[in-house]
Coordinates of C-alpha atoms in Angstrom, one line a residue:
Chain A
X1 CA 0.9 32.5 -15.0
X2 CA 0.5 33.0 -11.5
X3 CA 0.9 36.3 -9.6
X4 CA 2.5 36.3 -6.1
X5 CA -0.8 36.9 -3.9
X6 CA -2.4 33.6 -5.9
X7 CA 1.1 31.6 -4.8
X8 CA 0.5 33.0 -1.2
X9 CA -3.3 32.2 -1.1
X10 CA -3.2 28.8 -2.3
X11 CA 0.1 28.4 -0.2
X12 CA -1.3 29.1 2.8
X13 CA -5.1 27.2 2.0
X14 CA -2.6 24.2 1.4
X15 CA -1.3 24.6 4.9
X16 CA -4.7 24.8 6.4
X17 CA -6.1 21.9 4.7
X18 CA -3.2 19.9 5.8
X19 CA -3.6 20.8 9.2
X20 CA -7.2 20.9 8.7
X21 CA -8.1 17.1 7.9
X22 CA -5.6 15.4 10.5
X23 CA -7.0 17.8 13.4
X24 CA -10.3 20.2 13.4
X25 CA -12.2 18.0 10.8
X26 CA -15.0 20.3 10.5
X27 CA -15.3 20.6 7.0
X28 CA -14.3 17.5 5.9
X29 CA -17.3 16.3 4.1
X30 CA -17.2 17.1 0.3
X31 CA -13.8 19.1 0.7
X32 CA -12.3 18.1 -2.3
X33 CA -15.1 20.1 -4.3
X34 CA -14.4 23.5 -1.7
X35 CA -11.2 23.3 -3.2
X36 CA -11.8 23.6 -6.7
X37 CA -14.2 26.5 -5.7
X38 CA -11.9 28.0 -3.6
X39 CA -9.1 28.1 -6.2
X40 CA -11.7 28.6 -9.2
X41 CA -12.6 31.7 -6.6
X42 CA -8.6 32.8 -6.6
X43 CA -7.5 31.9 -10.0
X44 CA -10.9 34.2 -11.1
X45 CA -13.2 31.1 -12.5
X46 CA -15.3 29.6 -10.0
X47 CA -17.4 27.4 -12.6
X48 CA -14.1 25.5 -14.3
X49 CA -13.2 25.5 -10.1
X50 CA -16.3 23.3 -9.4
X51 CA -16.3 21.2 -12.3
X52 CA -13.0 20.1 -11.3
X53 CA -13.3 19.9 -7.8
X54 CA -16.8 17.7 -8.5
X55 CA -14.8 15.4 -10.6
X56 CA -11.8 14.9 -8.3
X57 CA -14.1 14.7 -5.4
X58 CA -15.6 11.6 -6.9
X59 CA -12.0 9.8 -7.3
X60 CA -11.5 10.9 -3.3
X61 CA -14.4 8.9 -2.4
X62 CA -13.7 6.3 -0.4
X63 CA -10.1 7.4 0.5
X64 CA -9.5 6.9 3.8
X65 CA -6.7 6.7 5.8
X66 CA -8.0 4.1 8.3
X67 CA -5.4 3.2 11.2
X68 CA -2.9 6.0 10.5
X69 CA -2.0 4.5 7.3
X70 CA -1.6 6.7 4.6
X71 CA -3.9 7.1 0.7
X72 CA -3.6 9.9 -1.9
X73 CA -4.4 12.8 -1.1
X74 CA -7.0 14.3 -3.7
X75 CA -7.5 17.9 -1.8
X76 CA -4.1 19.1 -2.5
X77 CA -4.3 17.2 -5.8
X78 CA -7.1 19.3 -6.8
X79 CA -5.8 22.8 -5.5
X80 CA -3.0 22.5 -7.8
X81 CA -4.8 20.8 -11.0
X82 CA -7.2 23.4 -10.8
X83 CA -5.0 26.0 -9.9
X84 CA -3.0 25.1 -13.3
X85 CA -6.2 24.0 -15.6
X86 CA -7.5 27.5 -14.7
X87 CA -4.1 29.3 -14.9
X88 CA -3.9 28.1 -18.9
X89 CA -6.7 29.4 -19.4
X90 CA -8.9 26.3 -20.2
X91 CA -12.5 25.2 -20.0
X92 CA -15.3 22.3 -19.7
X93 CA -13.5 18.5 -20.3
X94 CA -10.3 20.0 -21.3
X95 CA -9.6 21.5 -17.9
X96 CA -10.4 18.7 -16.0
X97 CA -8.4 16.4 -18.3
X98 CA -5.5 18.8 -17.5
X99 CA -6.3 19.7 -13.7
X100 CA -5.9 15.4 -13.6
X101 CA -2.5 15.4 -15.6
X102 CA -1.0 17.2 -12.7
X103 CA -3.5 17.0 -9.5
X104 CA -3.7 12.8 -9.9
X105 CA 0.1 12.4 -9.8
X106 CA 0.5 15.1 -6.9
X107 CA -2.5 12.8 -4.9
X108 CA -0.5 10.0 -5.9
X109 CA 2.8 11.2 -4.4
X110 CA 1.0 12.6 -2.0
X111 CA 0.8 9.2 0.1
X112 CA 4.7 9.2 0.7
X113 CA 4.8 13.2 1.7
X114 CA 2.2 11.7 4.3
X115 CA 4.3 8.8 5.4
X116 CA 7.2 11.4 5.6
X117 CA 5.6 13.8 7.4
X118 CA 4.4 10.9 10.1
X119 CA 8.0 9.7 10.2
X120 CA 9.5 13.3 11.3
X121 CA 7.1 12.9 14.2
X122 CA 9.5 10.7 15.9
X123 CA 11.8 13.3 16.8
X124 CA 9.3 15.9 18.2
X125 CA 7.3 13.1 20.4
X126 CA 11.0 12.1 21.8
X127 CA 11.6 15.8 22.5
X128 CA 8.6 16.3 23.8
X129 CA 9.0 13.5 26.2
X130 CA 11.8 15.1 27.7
X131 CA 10.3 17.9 28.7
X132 CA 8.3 16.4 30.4
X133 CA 10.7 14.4 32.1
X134 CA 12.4 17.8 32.8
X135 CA 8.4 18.9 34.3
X136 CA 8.9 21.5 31.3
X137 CA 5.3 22.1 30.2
X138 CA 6.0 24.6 28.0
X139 CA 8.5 23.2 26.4
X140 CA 6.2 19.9 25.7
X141 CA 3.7 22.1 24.3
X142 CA 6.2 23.8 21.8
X143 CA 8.0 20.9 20.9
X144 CA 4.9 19.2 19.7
X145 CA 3.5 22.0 18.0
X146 CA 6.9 22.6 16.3
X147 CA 6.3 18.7 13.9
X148 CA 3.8 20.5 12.3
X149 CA 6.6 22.6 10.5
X150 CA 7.9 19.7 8.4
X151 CA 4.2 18.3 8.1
X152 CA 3.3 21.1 6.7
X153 CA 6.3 22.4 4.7
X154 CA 6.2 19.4 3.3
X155 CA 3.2 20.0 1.2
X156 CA 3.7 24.1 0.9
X157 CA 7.2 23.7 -0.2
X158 CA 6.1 21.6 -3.3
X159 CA 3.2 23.4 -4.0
X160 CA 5.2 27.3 -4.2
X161 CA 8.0 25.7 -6.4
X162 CA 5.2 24.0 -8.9
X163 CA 3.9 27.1 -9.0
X164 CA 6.6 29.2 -9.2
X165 CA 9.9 27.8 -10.7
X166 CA 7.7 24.8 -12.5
X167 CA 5.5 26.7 -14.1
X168 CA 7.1 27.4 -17.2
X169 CA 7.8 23.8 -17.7
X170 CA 4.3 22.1 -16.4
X171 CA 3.0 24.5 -19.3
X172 CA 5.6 23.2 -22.2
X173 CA 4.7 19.6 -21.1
X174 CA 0.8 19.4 -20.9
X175 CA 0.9 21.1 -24.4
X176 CA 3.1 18.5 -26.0
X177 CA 0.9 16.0 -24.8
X178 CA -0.5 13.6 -27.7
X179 CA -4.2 13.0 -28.5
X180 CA -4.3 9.3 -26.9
X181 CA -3.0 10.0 -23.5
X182 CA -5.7 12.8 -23.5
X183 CA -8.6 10.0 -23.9
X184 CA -6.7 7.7 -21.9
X185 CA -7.0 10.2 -19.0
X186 CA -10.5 10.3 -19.8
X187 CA -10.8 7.1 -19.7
X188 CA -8.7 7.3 -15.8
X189 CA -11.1 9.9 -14.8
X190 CA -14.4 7.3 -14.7
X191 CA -11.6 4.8 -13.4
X192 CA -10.7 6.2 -11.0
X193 CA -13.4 6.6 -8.9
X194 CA -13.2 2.5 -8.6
X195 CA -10.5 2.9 -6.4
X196 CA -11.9 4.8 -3.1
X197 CA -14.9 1.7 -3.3
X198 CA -12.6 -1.4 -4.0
X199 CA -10.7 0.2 -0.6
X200 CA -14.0 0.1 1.3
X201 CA -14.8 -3.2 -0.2
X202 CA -11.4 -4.5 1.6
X203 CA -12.3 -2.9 4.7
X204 CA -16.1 -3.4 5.2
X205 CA -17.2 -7.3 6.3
X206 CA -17.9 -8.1 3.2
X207 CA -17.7 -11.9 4.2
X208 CA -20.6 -11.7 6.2
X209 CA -22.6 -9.2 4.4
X210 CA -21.5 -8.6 1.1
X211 CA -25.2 -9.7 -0.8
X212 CA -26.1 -5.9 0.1
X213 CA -23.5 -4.5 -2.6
X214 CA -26.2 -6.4 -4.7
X215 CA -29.5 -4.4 -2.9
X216 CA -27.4 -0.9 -3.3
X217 CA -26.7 -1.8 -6.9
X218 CA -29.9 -3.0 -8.3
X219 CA -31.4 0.4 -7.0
X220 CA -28.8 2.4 -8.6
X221 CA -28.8 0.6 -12.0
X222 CA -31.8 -0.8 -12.8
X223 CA -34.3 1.2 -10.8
X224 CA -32.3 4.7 -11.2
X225 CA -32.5 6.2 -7.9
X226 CA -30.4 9.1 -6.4
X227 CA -28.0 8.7 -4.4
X228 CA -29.9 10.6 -1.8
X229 CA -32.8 8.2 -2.3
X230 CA -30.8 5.3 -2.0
X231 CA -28.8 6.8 1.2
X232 CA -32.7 7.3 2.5
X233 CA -33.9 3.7 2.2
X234 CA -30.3 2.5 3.2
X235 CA -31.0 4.6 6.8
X236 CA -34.1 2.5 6.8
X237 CA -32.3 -0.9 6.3
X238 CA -29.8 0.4 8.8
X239 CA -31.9 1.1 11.6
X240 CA -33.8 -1.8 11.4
X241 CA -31.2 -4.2 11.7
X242 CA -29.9 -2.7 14.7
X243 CA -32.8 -2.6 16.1
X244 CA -33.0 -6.6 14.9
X245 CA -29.5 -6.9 16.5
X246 CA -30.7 -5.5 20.0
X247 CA -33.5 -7.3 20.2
X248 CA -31.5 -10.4 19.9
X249 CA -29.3 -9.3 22.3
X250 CA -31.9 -8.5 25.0
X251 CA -33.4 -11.7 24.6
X252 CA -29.7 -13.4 24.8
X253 CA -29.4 -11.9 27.7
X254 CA -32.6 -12.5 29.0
X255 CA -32.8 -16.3 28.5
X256 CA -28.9 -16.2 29.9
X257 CA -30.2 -14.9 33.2
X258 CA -33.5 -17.0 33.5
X259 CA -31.2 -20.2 32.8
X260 CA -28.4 -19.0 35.5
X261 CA -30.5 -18.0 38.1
X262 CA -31.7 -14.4 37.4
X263 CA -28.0 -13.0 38.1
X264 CA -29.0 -9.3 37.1
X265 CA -26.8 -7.2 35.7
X266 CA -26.7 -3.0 35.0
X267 CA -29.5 -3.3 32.6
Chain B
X1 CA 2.3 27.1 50.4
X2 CA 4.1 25.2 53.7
X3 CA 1.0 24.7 54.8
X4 CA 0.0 23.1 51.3
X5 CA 2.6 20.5 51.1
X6 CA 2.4 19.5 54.4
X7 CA -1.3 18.4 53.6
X8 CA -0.5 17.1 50.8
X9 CA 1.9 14.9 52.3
X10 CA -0.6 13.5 55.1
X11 CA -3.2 13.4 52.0
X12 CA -1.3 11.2 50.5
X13 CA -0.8 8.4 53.1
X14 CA -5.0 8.7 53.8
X15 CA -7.7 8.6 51.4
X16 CA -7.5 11.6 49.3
X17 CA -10.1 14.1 48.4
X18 CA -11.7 13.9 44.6
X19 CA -11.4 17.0 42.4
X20 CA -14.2 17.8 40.0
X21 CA -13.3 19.7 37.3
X22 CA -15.9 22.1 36.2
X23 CA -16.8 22.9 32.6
X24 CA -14.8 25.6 31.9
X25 CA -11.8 22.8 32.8
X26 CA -13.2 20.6 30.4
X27 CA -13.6 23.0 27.6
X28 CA -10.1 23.9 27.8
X29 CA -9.1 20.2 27.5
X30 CA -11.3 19.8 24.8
X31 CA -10.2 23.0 22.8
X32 CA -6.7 22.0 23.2
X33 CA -7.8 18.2 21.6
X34 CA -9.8 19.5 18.5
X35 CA -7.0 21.5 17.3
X36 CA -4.3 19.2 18.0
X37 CA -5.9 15.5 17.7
X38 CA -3.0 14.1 15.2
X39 CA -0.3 16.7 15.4
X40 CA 3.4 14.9 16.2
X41 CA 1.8 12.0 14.6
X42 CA 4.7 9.6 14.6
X43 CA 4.7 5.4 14.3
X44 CA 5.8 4.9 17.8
X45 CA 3.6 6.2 19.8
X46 CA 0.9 7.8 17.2
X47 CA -1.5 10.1 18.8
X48 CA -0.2 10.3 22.3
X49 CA 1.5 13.5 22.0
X50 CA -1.4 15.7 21.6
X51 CA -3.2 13.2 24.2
X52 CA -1.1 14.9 26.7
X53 CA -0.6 18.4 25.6
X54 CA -4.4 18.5 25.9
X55 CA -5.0 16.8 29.3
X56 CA -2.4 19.3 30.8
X57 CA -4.2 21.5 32.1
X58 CA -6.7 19.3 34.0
X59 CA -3.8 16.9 35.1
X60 CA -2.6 19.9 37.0
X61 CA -5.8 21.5 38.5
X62 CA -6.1 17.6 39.7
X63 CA -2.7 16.6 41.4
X64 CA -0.9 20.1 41.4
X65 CA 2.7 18.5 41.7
X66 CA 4.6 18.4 38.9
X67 CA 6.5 15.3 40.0
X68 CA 3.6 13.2 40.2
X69 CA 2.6 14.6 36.7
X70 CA 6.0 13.4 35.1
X71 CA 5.5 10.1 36.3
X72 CA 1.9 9.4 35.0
X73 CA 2.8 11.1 31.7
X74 CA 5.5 8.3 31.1
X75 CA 2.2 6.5 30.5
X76 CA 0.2 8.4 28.9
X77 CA 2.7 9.0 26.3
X78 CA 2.8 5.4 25.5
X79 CA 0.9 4.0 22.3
X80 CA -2.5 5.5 21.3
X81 CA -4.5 5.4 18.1
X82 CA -8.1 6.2 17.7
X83 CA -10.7 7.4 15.5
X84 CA -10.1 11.5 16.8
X85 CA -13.1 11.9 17.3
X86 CA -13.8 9.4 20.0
X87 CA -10.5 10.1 21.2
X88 CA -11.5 12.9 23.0
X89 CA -14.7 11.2 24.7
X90 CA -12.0 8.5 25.8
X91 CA -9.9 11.1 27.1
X92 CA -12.9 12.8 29.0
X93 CA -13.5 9.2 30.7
X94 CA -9.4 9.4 31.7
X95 CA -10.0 12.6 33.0
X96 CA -12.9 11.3 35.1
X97 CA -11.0 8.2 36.5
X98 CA -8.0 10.9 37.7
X99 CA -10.4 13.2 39.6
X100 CA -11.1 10.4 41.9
X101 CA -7.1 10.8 42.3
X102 CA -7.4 6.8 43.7
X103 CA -4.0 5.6 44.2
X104 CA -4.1 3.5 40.8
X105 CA -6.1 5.7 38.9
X106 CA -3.9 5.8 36.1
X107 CA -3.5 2.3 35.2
X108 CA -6.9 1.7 35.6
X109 CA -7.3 5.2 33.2
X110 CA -5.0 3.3 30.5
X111 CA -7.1 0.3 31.0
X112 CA -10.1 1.9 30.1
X113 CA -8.0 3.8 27.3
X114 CA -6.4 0.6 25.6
X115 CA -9.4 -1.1 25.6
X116 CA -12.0 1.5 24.2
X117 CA -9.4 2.8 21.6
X118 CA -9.8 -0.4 19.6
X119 CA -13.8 -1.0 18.9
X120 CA -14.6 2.9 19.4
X121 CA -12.0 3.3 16.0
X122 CA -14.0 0.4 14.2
X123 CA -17.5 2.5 14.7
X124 CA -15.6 6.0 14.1
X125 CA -14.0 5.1 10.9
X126 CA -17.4 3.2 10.0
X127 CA -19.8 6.4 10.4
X128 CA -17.5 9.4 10.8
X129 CA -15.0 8.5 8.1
X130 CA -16.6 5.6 5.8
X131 CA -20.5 6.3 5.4
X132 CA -21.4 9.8 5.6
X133 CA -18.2 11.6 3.6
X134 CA -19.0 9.1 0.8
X135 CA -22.7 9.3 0.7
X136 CA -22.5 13.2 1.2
X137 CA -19.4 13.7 -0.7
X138 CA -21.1 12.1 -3.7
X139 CA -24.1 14.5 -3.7
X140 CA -21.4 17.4 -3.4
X141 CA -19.6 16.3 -6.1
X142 CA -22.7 16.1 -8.8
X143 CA -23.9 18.8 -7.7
X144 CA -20.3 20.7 -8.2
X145 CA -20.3 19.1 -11.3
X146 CA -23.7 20.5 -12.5
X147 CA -22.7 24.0 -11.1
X148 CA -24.2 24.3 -7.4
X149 CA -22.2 24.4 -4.3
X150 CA -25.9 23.2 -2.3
X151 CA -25.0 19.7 -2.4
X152 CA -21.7 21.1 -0.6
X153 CA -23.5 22.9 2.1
X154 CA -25.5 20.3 2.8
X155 CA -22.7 17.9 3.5
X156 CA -20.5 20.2 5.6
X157 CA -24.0 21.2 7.6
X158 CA -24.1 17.3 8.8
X159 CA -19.9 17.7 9.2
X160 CA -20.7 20.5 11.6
X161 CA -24.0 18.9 13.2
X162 CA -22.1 15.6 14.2
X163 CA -19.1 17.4 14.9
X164 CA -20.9 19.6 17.6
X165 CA -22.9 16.1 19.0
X166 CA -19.3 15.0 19.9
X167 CA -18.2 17.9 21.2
X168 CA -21.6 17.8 23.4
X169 CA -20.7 13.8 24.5
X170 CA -18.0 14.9 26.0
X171 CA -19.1 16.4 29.3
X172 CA -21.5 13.6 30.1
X173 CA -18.8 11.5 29.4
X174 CA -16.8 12.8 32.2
X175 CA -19.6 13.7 34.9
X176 CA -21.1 9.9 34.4
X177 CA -17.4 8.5 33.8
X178 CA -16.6 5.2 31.9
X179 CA -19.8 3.7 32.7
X180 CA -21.3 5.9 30.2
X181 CA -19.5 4.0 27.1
X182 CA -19.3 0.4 28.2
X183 CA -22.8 0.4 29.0
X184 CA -23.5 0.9 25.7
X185 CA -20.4 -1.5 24.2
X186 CA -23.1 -3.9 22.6
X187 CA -25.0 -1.2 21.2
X188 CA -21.9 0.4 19.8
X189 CA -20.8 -2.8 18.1
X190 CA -24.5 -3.3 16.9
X191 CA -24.5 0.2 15.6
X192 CA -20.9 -0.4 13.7
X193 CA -22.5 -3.8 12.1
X194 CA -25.8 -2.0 11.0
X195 CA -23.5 1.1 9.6
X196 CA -21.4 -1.6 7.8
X197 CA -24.2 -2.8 6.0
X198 CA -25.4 0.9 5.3
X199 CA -22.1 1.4 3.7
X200 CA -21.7 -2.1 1.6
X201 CA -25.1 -1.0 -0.1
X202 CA -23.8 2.5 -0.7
X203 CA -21.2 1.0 -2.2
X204 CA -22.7 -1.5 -4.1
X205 CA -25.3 1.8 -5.4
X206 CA -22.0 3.9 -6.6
X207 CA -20.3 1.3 -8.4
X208 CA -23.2 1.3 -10.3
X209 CA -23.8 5.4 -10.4
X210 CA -20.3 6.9 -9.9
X211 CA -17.6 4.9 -11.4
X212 CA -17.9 5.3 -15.6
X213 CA -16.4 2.5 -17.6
X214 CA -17.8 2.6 -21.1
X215 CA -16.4 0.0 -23.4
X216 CA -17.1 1.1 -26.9
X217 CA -14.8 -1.4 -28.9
X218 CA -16.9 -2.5 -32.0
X219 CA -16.8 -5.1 -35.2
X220 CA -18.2 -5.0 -38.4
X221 CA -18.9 -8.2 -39.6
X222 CA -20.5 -7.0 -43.7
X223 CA -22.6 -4.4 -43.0
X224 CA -24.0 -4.5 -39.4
X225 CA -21.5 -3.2 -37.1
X226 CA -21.6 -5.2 -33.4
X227 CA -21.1 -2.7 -30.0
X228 CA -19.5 -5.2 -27.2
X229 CA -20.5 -2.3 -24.5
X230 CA -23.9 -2.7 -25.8
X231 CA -24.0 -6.4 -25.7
X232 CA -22.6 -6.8 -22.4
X233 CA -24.6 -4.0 -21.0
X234 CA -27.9 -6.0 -21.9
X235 CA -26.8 -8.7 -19.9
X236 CA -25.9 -6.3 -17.0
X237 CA -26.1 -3.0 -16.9
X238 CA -22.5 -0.7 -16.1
X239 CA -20.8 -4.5 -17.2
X240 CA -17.8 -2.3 -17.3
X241 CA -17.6 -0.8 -14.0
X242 CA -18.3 -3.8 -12.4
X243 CA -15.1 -5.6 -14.2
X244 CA -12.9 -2.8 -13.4
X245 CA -14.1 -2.4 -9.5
X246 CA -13.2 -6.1 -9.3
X247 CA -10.1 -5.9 -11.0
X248 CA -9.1 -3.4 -8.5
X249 CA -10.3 -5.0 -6.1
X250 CA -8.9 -8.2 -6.4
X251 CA -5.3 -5.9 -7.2
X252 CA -5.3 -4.2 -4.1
X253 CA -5.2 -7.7 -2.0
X254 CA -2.4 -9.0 -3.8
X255 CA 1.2 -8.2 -2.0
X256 CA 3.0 -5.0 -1.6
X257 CA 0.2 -3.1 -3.1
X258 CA -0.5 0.2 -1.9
X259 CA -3.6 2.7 -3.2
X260 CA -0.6 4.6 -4.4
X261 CA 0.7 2.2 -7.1
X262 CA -2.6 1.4 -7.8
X263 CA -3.3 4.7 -8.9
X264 CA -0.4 4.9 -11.8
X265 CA -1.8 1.4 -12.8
X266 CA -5.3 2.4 -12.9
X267 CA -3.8 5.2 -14.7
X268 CA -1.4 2.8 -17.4
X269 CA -4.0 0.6 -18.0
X270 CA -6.8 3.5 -18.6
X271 CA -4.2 5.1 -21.0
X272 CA -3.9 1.8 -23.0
X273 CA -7.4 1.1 -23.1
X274 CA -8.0 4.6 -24.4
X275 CA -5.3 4.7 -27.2
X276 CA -6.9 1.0 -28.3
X277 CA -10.0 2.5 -28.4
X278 CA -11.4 -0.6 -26.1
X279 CA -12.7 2.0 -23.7
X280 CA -13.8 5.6 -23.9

């Protein structure tokens, strides 16, 4: 199903991304779709390749992990559901309900390859702390670049036995899948998307300004805009409250000084 | 190289003589950072490791004896955890506390650290992480889905646009110092509020436009045959994404949930509703 060169590719794009969204972060914005057309561009069909990567991207949405902690990780998930959706030779709604049968699940499991890769970190920063105890600079330097070894391998590992030795058997069991859990996984894929905005709804203060989910919606679902459009006029909201929130500020300031004594400060 | 220590020994009793590190220092620092922000992440310290791997180099163009480096790096490889991107503009303002190579310069430097790390992660993870991936990833991924990779470009043209800006903050971080950032603390925390807002109303627009609930269960009652998605939908429109963001929402605060697990339930219940034919 897969010839060695493909295993190699997507091996080593694995590795990058993983490096990739933890350090550079130049290419972070609508990854998860790259991926699908970077596999769809290896596996030799670039349009089943964005159609998945489009529809995983909109699950990814959302998923961030804030504060170190860790969330599923959809770019790997998609690599290897498109990767396989491709590989079987499948098109249109049936390859994306496959490339989810295995990408979701990797994503999924994903979060505690993440939370294993952060723990083997513990080691190198000790090691590397000792080195620099020792004044060994050099040292320091390779110790800390050596965690990325496990960080990594602990994504390409997976990924070249799925590939290679699980093949065979991925194959047997998507095809033995029954009717229903195909819709159900339909049903997942418009789901799931939920997920990435329920997170954001937890971590934005939503106390103290949650009557805007209201403005955002009403545009989207009565009046139809684009998201773009609705990003636009979202800008404009934006500014002007912070230029609402300076102003007050200024004047706080202002009438703190007057009422003090005129005690001026840098500004 | 007598000579050398001898001064630095008399320097070190007096006042001692600022290095400036010029910007071919600082782009070495900085080169160092952007490819190593999170490497040897660990739960003990976090990002400190790379912190220090990347200062290195400008730690010993500024104090030159190794000794002295040991000891401050005891310090800066304790605890640090920050949106990476403003990591390196607080690691530029470190930098610019240490070239004045006063005699507390570090503890002052992880002064400034500790406290910027906290409020400079709130606005990173608000614009960097939260607002723009989702808006822009959303384009990208309707776009993908309707066969064009423009929606794509455009958001990794703003990736590499802001990407470059911080790259750019950096040197007037160090040549104007610390001052640079905590003049502009209430700004930054007015920014972060107006940004939040930004992102609630995103969100509130993509429940609406990106999540896809369709309840299609029906009843016949003798000949006219009632759609509940339709029904509900007249009294508001996407009724079923709304349900289902709230469900999750409300799942996600309740204990020992993690966006993993909630993933196979999202996942179990989807695959229920579908073989009942409540949604489809």
């Amino acid at each position: 199903m897969f010839n060695p060169i493909q295993v190699i590719i997507l091996a080593l794009f694995v590795a990058f991304l993983t490096w990739h969204k933890y350090n550079l972060q130049m290419f972070y914005y609508g990854i998860v779709v790259f991926c699908g057309f970077f596999t769809g561009l290896v596996m030799g069909d670039v349009g089943t390749g964005m159609l998945i990567g489009g529809t995983m991207c909109l699950m990814s949405l959302g998923l961030v992990g804030v504060g170190g902690s860790s969330v599923p990780e959809y770019q790997v998930g998609c690599v290897a559901g498109t990767a396989f959706a491709i590989g079987m030779g499948l098109t249109g709604q049936h390859a994306v309900t496959t490339a989810m049968t295995i990408g979701v699940p990797v994503a999924a499991l994903g979060t505690q390859l993440d939370v294993l890769g952060k723990m083997s970190g513990s080691f190198f920063i000790h090691k590397a702390m000792a080195c620099s105890d020792k004044k060994d600079w050099k040292g320091m330097g390779i110790w800390i670049w050596t965690s990325q070894i496990p960080f990594l391998g602990l994504w390409v590992l997976p990924m070249v036995l799925l590939m290679t030795v699980g093949s065979d058997y991925i194959q047997v069991l998507i095809k033995s899948f029954p009717a229903w859990l195909n819709s159900g996984l339909t049903v997942a894929s418009g789901m799931l998307p939920a997920l990435g905005f329920a997170i954001l709804m937890r971590y934005l203060p939503l106390k103290k300004y949650g009557y805007f989910l209201l403005f955002g919606f009403v545009l989207a679902a009565y009046l139809n805009l684009s998201m773009l459009a609705i990003a636009m006029l979202g800008t404009v909201v934006c500014v002007f409250i912070f230029q609402m929130l300076e102003d007050n500020d200024r004047r706080a300031a202002s009438a703190g000084t007057t009422a003090v004594g005129g005690d001026n400060e840098d500004e | 190289m007598k000579m050398n220590e001898n001064m630095e020994m008399t320097e070190n009793k007096q006042a001692v003589e600022p290095v400036i590190l010029n910007r071919k220092d600082l782009k070495q620092v900085l080169t160092r950072y952007v490819l190593s922000r999170q490497i040897c992440f660990n739960y003990e310290t976090m990002q400190s490791g790379p912190w220090v791997w990347s200062m290195h180099p400008a730690m010993k163009k500024i104090y030159k004896d190794d000794d002295i480096l040991a000891e401050k790096y005891k310090s800066y490889f304790k605890f640090f955890n920050c949106h990476p991107w403003f990591g390196q503009l607080i690691l530029m303002s470190n930098l610019a506390v240490e070239s004045t190579k006063n005699e507390d310069a570090t503890e002052t430097a992880m002064d400034v650290r500790t406290g910027l790390m906290g409020p400079l992660a709130g606005l990173g993870d608000a614009i960097v992480w939260v607002l723009l991936p989702t808006v822009l990833g959303a384009i990208a991924a309707y776009q993908a889905q309707a066969g064009s990779m423009v929606g794509w470009a455009l958001a990794v043209a703003v990736n590499i646009a802001l990407w470059m800006v911080f790259w750019k903050l950096a040197f007037p971080v160090y040549e104007k110092g610390v001052s640079f950032i905590t003049s502009k603390s209430g700004s930054l925390r007015n920014l972060t509020s107006a940004c939040s807002i930004l992102g609630i109303m995103v969100v509130g627009a993509m429940v609406a436009s990106t999540v896809n609930v369709n309840i299609t269960y029906s009843w016949t009652v003798g000949n006219l045959t009632q759609k509940l998605g339709d029904l509900l939908n007249s009294i508001v429109p996407h009724f079923g994404n709304i349900v289902a963001t709230a469900a999750i929402y409300w799942g996600l605060g309740r204990k020992k949930m993690s966006s993993s697990l909630m993933i196979w339930i999202i996942i179990a219940v989807s695959i229920i509703l579908g073989a009942l034919k409540i949604c489809g």
